[in-house]
Coordinates of C-alpha atoms in Angstrom, one line a residue:
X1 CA 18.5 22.2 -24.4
X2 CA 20.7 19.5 -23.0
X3 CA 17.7 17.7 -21.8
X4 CA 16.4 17.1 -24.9
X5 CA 19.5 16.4 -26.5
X6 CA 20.3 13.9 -23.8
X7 CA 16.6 12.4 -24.2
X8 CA 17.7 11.0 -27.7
X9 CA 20.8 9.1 -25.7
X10 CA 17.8 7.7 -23.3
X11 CA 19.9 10.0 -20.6
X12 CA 17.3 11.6 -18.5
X13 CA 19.6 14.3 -17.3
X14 CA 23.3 14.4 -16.7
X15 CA 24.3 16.9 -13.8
X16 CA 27.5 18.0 -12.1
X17 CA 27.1 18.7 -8.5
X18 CA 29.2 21.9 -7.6
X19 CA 29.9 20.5 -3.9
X20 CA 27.9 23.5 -2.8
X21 CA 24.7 22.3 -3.0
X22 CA 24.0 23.4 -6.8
X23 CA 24.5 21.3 -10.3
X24 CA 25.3 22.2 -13.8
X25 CA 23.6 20.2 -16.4
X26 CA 25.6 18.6 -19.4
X27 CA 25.5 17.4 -22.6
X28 CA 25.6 13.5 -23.7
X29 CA 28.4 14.2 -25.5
X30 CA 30.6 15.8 -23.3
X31 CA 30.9 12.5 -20.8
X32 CA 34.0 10.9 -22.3
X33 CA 36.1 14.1 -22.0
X34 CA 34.4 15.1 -18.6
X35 CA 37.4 16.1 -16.0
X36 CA 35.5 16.2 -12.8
X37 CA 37.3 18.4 -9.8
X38 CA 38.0 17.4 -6.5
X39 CA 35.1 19.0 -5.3
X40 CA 32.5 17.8 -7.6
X41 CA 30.4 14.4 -8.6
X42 CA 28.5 13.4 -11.5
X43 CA 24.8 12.7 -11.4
X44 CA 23.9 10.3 -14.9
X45 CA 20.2 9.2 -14.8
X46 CA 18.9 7.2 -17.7
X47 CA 16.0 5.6 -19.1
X48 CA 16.5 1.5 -18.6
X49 CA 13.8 1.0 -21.5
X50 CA 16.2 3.0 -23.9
X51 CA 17.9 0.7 -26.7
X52 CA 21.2 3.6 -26.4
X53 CA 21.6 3.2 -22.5
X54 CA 22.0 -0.9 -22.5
X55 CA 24.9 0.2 -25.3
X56 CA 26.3 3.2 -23.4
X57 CA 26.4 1.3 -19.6
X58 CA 27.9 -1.9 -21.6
X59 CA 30.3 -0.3 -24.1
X60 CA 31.6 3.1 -22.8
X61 CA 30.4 3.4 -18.5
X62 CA 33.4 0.9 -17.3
X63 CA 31.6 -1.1 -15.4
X64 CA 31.8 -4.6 -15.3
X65 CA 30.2 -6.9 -17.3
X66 CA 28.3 -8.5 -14.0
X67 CA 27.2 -5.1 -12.6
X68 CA 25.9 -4.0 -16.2
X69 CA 23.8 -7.2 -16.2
X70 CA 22.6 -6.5 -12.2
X71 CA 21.4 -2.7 -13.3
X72 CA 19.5 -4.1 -16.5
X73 CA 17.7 -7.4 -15.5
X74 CA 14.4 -7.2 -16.0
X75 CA 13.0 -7.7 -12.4
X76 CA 14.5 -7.3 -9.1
X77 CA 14.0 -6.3 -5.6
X78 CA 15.8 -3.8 -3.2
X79 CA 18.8 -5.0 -2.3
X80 CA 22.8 -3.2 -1.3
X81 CA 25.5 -5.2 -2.8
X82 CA 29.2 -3.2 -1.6
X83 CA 31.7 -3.7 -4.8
X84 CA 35.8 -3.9 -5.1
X85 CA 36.7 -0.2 -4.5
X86 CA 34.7 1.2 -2.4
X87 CA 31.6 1.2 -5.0
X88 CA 28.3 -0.1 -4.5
X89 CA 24.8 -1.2 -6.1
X90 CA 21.8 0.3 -4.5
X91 CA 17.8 -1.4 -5.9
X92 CA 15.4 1.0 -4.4
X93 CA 11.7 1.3 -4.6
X94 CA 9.4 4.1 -4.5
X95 CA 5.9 5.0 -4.8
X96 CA 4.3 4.8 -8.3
X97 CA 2.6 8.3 -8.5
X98 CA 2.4 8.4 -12.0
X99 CA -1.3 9.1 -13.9
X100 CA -3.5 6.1 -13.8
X101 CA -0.9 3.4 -12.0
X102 CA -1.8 2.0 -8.1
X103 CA 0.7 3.5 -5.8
X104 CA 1.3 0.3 -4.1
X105 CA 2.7 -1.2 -8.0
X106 CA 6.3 0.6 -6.9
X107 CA 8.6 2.0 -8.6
X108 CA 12.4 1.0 -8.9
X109 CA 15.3 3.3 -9.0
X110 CA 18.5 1.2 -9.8
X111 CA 21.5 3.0 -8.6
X112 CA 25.4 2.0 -8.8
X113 CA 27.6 4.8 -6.7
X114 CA 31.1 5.8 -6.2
X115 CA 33.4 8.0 -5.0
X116 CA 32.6 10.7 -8.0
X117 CA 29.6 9.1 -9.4
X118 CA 26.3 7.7 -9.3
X119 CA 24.5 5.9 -11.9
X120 CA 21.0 5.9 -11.6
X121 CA 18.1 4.1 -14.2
X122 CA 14.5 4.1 -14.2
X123 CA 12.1 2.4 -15.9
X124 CA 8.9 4.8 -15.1
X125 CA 9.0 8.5 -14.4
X126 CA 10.1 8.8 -10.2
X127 CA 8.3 11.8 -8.4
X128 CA 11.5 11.9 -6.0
X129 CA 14.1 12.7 -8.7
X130 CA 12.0 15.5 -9.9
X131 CA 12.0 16.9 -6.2
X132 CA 16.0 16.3 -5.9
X133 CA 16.5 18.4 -9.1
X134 CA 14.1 21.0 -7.7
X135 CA 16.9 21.1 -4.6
X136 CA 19.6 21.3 -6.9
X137 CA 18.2 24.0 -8.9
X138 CA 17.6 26.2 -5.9
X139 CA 21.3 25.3 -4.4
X140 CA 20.4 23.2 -1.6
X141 CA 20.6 19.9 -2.6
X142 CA 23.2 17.2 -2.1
X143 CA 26.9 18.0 -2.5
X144 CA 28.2 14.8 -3.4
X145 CA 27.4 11.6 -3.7
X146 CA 26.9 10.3 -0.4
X147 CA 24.7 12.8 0.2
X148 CA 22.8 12.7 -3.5
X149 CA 22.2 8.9 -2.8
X150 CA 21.0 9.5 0.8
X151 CA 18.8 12.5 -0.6
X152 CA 17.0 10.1 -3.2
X153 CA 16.5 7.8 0.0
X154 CA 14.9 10.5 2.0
X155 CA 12.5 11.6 -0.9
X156 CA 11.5 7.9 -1.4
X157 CA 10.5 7.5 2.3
X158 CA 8.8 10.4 2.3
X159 CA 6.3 9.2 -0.3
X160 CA 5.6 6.3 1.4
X161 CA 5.1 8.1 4.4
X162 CA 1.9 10.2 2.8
X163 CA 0.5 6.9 1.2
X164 CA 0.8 5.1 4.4
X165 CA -1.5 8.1 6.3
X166 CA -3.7 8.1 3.2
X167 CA -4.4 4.6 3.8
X168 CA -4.9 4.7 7.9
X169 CA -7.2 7.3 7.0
X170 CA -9.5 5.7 5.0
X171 CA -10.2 2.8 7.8
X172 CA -10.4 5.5 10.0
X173 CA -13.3 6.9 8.1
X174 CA -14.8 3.2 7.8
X175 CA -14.3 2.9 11.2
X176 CA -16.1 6.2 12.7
X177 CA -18.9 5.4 10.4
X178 CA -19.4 2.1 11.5
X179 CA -19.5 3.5 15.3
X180 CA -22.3 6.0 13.9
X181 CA -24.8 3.8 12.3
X182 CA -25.5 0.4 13.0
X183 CA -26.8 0.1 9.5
X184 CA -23.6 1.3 7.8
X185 CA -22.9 -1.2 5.5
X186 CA -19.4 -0.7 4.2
X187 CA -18.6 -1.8 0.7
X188 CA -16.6 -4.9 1.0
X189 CA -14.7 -4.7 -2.2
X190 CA -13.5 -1.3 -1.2
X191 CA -11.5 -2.6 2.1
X192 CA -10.4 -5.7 0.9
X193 CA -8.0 -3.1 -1.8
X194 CA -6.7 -1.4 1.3
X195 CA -5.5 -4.7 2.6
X196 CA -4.0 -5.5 -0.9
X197 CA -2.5 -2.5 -0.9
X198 CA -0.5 -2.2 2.4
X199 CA 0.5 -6.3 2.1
X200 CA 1.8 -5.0 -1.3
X201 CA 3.8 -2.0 0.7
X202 CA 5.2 -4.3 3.1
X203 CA 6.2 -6.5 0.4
X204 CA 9.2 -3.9 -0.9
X205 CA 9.5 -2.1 2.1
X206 CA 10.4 -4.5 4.6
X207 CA 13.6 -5.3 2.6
X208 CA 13.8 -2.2 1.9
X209 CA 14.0 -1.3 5.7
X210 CA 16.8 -3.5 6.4
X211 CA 19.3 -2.2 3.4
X212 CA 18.8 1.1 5.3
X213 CA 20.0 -0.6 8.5
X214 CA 22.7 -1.9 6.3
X215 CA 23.7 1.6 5.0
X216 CA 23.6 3.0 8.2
X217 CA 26.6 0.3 9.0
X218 CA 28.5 0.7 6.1
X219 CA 31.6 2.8 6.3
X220 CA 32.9 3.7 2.6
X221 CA 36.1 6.6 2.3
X222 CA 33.7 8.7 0.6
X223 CA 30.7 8.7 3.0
X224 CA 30.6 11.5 5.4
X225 CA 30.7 10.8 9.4
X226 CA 27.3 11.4 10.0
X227 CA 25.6 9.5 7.0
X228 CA 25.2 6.7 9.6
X229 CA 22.8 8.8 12.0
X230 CA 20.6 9.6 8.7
X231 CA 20.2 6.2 7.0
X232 CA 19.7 5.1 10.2
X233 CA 16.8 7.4 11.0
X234 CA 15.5 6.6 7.6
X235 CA 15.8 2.9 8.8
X236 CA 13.3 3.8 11.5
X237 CA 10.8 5.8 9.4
X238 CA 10.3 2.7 7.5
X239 CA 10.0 0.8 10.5
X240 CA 7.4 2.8 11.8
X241 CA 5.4 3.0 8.5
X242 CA 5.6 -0.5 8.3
X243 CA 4.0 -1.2 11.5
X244 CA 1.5 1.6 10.5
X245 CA 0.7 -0.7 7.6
X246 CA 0.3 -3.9 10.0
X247 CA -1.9 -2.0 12.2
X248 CA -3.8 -1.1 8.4
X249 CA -4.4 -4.7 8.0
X250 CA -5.4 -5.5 11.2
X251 CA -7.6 -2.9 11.5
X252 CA -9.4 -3.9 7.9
X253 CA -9.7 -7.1 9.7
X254 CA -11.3 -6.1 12.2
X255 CA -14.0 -3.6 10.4
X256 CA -14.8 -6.9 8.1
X257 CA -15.4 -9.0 11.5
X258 CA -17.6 -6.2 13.0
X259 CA -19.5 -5.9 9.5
X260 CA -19.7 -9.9 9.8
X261 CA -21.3 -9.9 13.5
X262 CA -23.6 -7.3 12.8
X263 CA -24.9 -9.5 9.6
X264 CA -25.0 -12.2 11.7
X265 CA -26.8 -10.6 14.3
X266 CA -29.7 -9.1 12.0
X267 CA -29.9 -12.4 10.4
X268 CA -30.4 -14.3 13.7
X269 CA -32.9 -11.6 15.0
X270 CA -34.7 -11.8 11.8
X271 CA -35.0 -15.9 11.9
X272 CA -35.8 -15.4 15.7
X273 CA -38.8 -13.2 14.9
X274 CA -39.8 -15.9 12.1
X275 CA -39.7 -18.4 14.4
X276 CA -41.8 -16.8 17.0
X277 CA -44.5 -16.5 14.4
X278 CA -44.1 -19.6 13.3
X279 CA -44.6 -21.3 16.3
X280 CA -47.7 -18.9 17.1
X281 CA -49.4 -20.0 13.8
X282 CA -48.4 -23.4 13.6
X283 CA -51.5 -24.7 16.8
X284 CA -53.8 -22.5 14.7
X285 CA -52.9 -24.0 11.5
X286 CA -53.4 -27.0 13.0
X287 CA -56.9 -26.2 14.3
X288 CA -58.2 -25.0 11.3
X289 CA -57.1 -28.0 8.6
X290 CA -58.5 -30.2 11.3
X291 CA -61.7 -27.9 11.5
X292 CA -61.4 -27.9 7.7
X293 CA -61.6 -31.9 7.1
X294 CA -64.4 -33.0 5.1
X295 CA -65.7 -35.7 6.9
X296 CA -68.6 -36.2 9.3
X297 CA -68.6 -35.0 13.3
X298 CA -67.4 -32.0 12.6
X299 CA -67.5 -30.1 15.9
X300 CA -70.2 -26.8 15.2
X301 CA -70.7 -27.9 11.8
X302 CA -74.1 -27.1 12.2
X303 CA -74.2 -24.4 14.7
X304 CA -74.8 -21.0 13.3
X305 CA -71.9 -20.4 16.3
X306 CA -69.6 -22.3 15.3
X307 CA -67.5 -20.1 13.0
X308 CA -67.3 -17.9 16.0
X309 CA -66.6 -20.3 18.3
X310 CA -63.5 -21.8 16.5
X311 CA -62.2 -17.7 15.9
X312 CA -62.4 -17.6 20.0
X313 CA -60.3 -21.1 20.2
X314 CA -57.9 -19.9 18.1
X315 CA -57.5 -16.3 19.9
X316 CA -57.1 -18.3 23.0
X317 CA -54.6 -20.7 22.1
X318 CA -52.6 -17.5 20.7
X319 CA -53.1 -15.8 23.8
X320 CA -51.8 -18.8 25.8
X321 CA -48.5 -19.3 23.6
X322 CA -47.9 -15.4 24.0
X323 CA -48.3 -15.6 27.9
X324 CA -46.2 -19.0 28.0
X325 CA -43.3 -17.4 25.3
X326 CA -43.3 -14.6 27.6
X327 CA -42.5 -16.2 31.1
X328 CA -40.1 -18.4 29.1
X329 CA -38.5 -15.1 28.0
X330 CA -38.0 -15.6 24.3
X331 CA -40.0 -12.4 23.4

């Protein structure tokens, strides 16, 4: 019920986390006389394309008029930016798994957190908010904001970690087939979009990497102790998918060069073998458009032999530039 009224506000869903690990949800209207308890945090995440949450973050969320502007721009990479207050601005990406879009066109989660609260917009459905709520709904999902922040992280990563084993697969695949048929001719279009794909992974995640090394060294009053272990370990997942994506490339590369060689290869046998025969016929050719002249003196142009004769020449001269071709090892 709240959901769709809250839809109409361009407010995705608007949750109260217990501090146990569960969440209530609430109604648009009851944020401006919401008294939170010491114990719980508020979860607000909107729609950025909605005309009523530009007027709602401007006119009635108290933030400034700079971090209003941050959290609405129209593009934007990941970044941390640590506000007066202990508060902070967190641009994430994730993977685009929604119907029809490539995975590598990411998504971005835009996220301002506090003590109490976390603001969070989205311009296209996330995959990894609908698994946090799925947490909450069970009571074991974050409870507070440090952790709901670092929870959205974790679900993020963990998209990128089955696109990133998709992709190694697939060259895989390529790869084993190559090794099983010399004649495999892999479709050229095909690898070149797994190339395009992990360099447009690496483009989001690489900085993405290092704002996790950043929050892994940021201390805020309202982190817990160990949040520093976790984004840190989620600093080294994307490290390691990262260089999972390198090794992609290089990999592609290499499949392409192979697939190059063995063209070059066929093509060089093929124009070996047509110059062998070439340079068999070529004496023969010679011999009979000199045989063929129409003049007089014509060797056997009289002899009843002389077809025969010139048939024998010609055998022998091929005979020869087979014996000599062979002792000179080119066939």
């Amino acid at each position: 019920m709240f959901e769709e009224e809250n839809a109409q506000w361009g407010l995705v869903h608007a949750l109260v986390l217990d501090g146990k690990g569960g969440a209530r949800s609430i109604a648009r209207t009851e944020l401006d006389d919401l008294q939170l308890q010491a114990h719980e945090s508020l979860w607000l995440h909107w729609d950025r394309s909605h005309p009523q949450t530009h007027t709602w973050l401007r006119k009635s969320s108290g933030l400034s008029e700079f971090n209003c502007d941050l959290l609405l721009e129209e593009n934007t990479r990941p970044r941390l930016l640590p506000l007066p207050n202990a508060e902070l601005l967190l641009f994430l990406r994730g993977i685009n798994l929604n119907p029809g879009a490539e995975p590598e066109d990411m998504v971005s989660v835009r996220i301002f957190a506090s003590a109490q609260r976390v603001i969070s917009l989205r311009l296209r459905p996330l995959r990894a908010t609908d698994e946090l709520l799925a947490q909450l709904a069970e009571g074991k999902g974050p409870e507070n904001a440090s952790e709901l922040i670092l929870y959205m992280a974790q679900y993020l990563t963990d998209k990128v970690q089955d696109l990133v084993t998709c992709l190694s697969e697939i060259v895989d695949g390529e790869e084993e087939k190559l090794d099983a048929d010399e004649r495999y001719a892999p479709e050229h279009d095909a690898i070149l979009h797994i190339r395009r794909r992990a360099a447009g992974l690496k483009r989001f995640l690489a900085p993405q990497r290092d704002i996790f090394g950043q929050m892994s060294r940021t201390k805020l009053p309202w982190f817990l102790e160990d949040d520093g272990d976790y984004w840190n370990e989620l600093n080294n997942s994307l490290t390691r998918y990262l260089e999972e994506l390198e090794l992609t490339r290089e990999r592609v590369g290499l499949v392409l060069e192979a697939e190059d060689r063995r063209l070059s290869v066929r093509m060089n046998r093929t124009m070996y073998r047509f110059g062998i025969i070439t340079g068999i016929f070529l004496p023969m050719s010679f011999l009979t458009g000199l045989l063929g002249i129409n003049v007089g003196g014509i060797p056997f142009s009289e002899s009843p032999y002389g077809f025969m004769v010139a048939c024998l020449l010609m055998i022998c001269v091929a005979t020869g530039q087979w014996l000599l071709f062979r002792r000179l090892r080119w066939v």
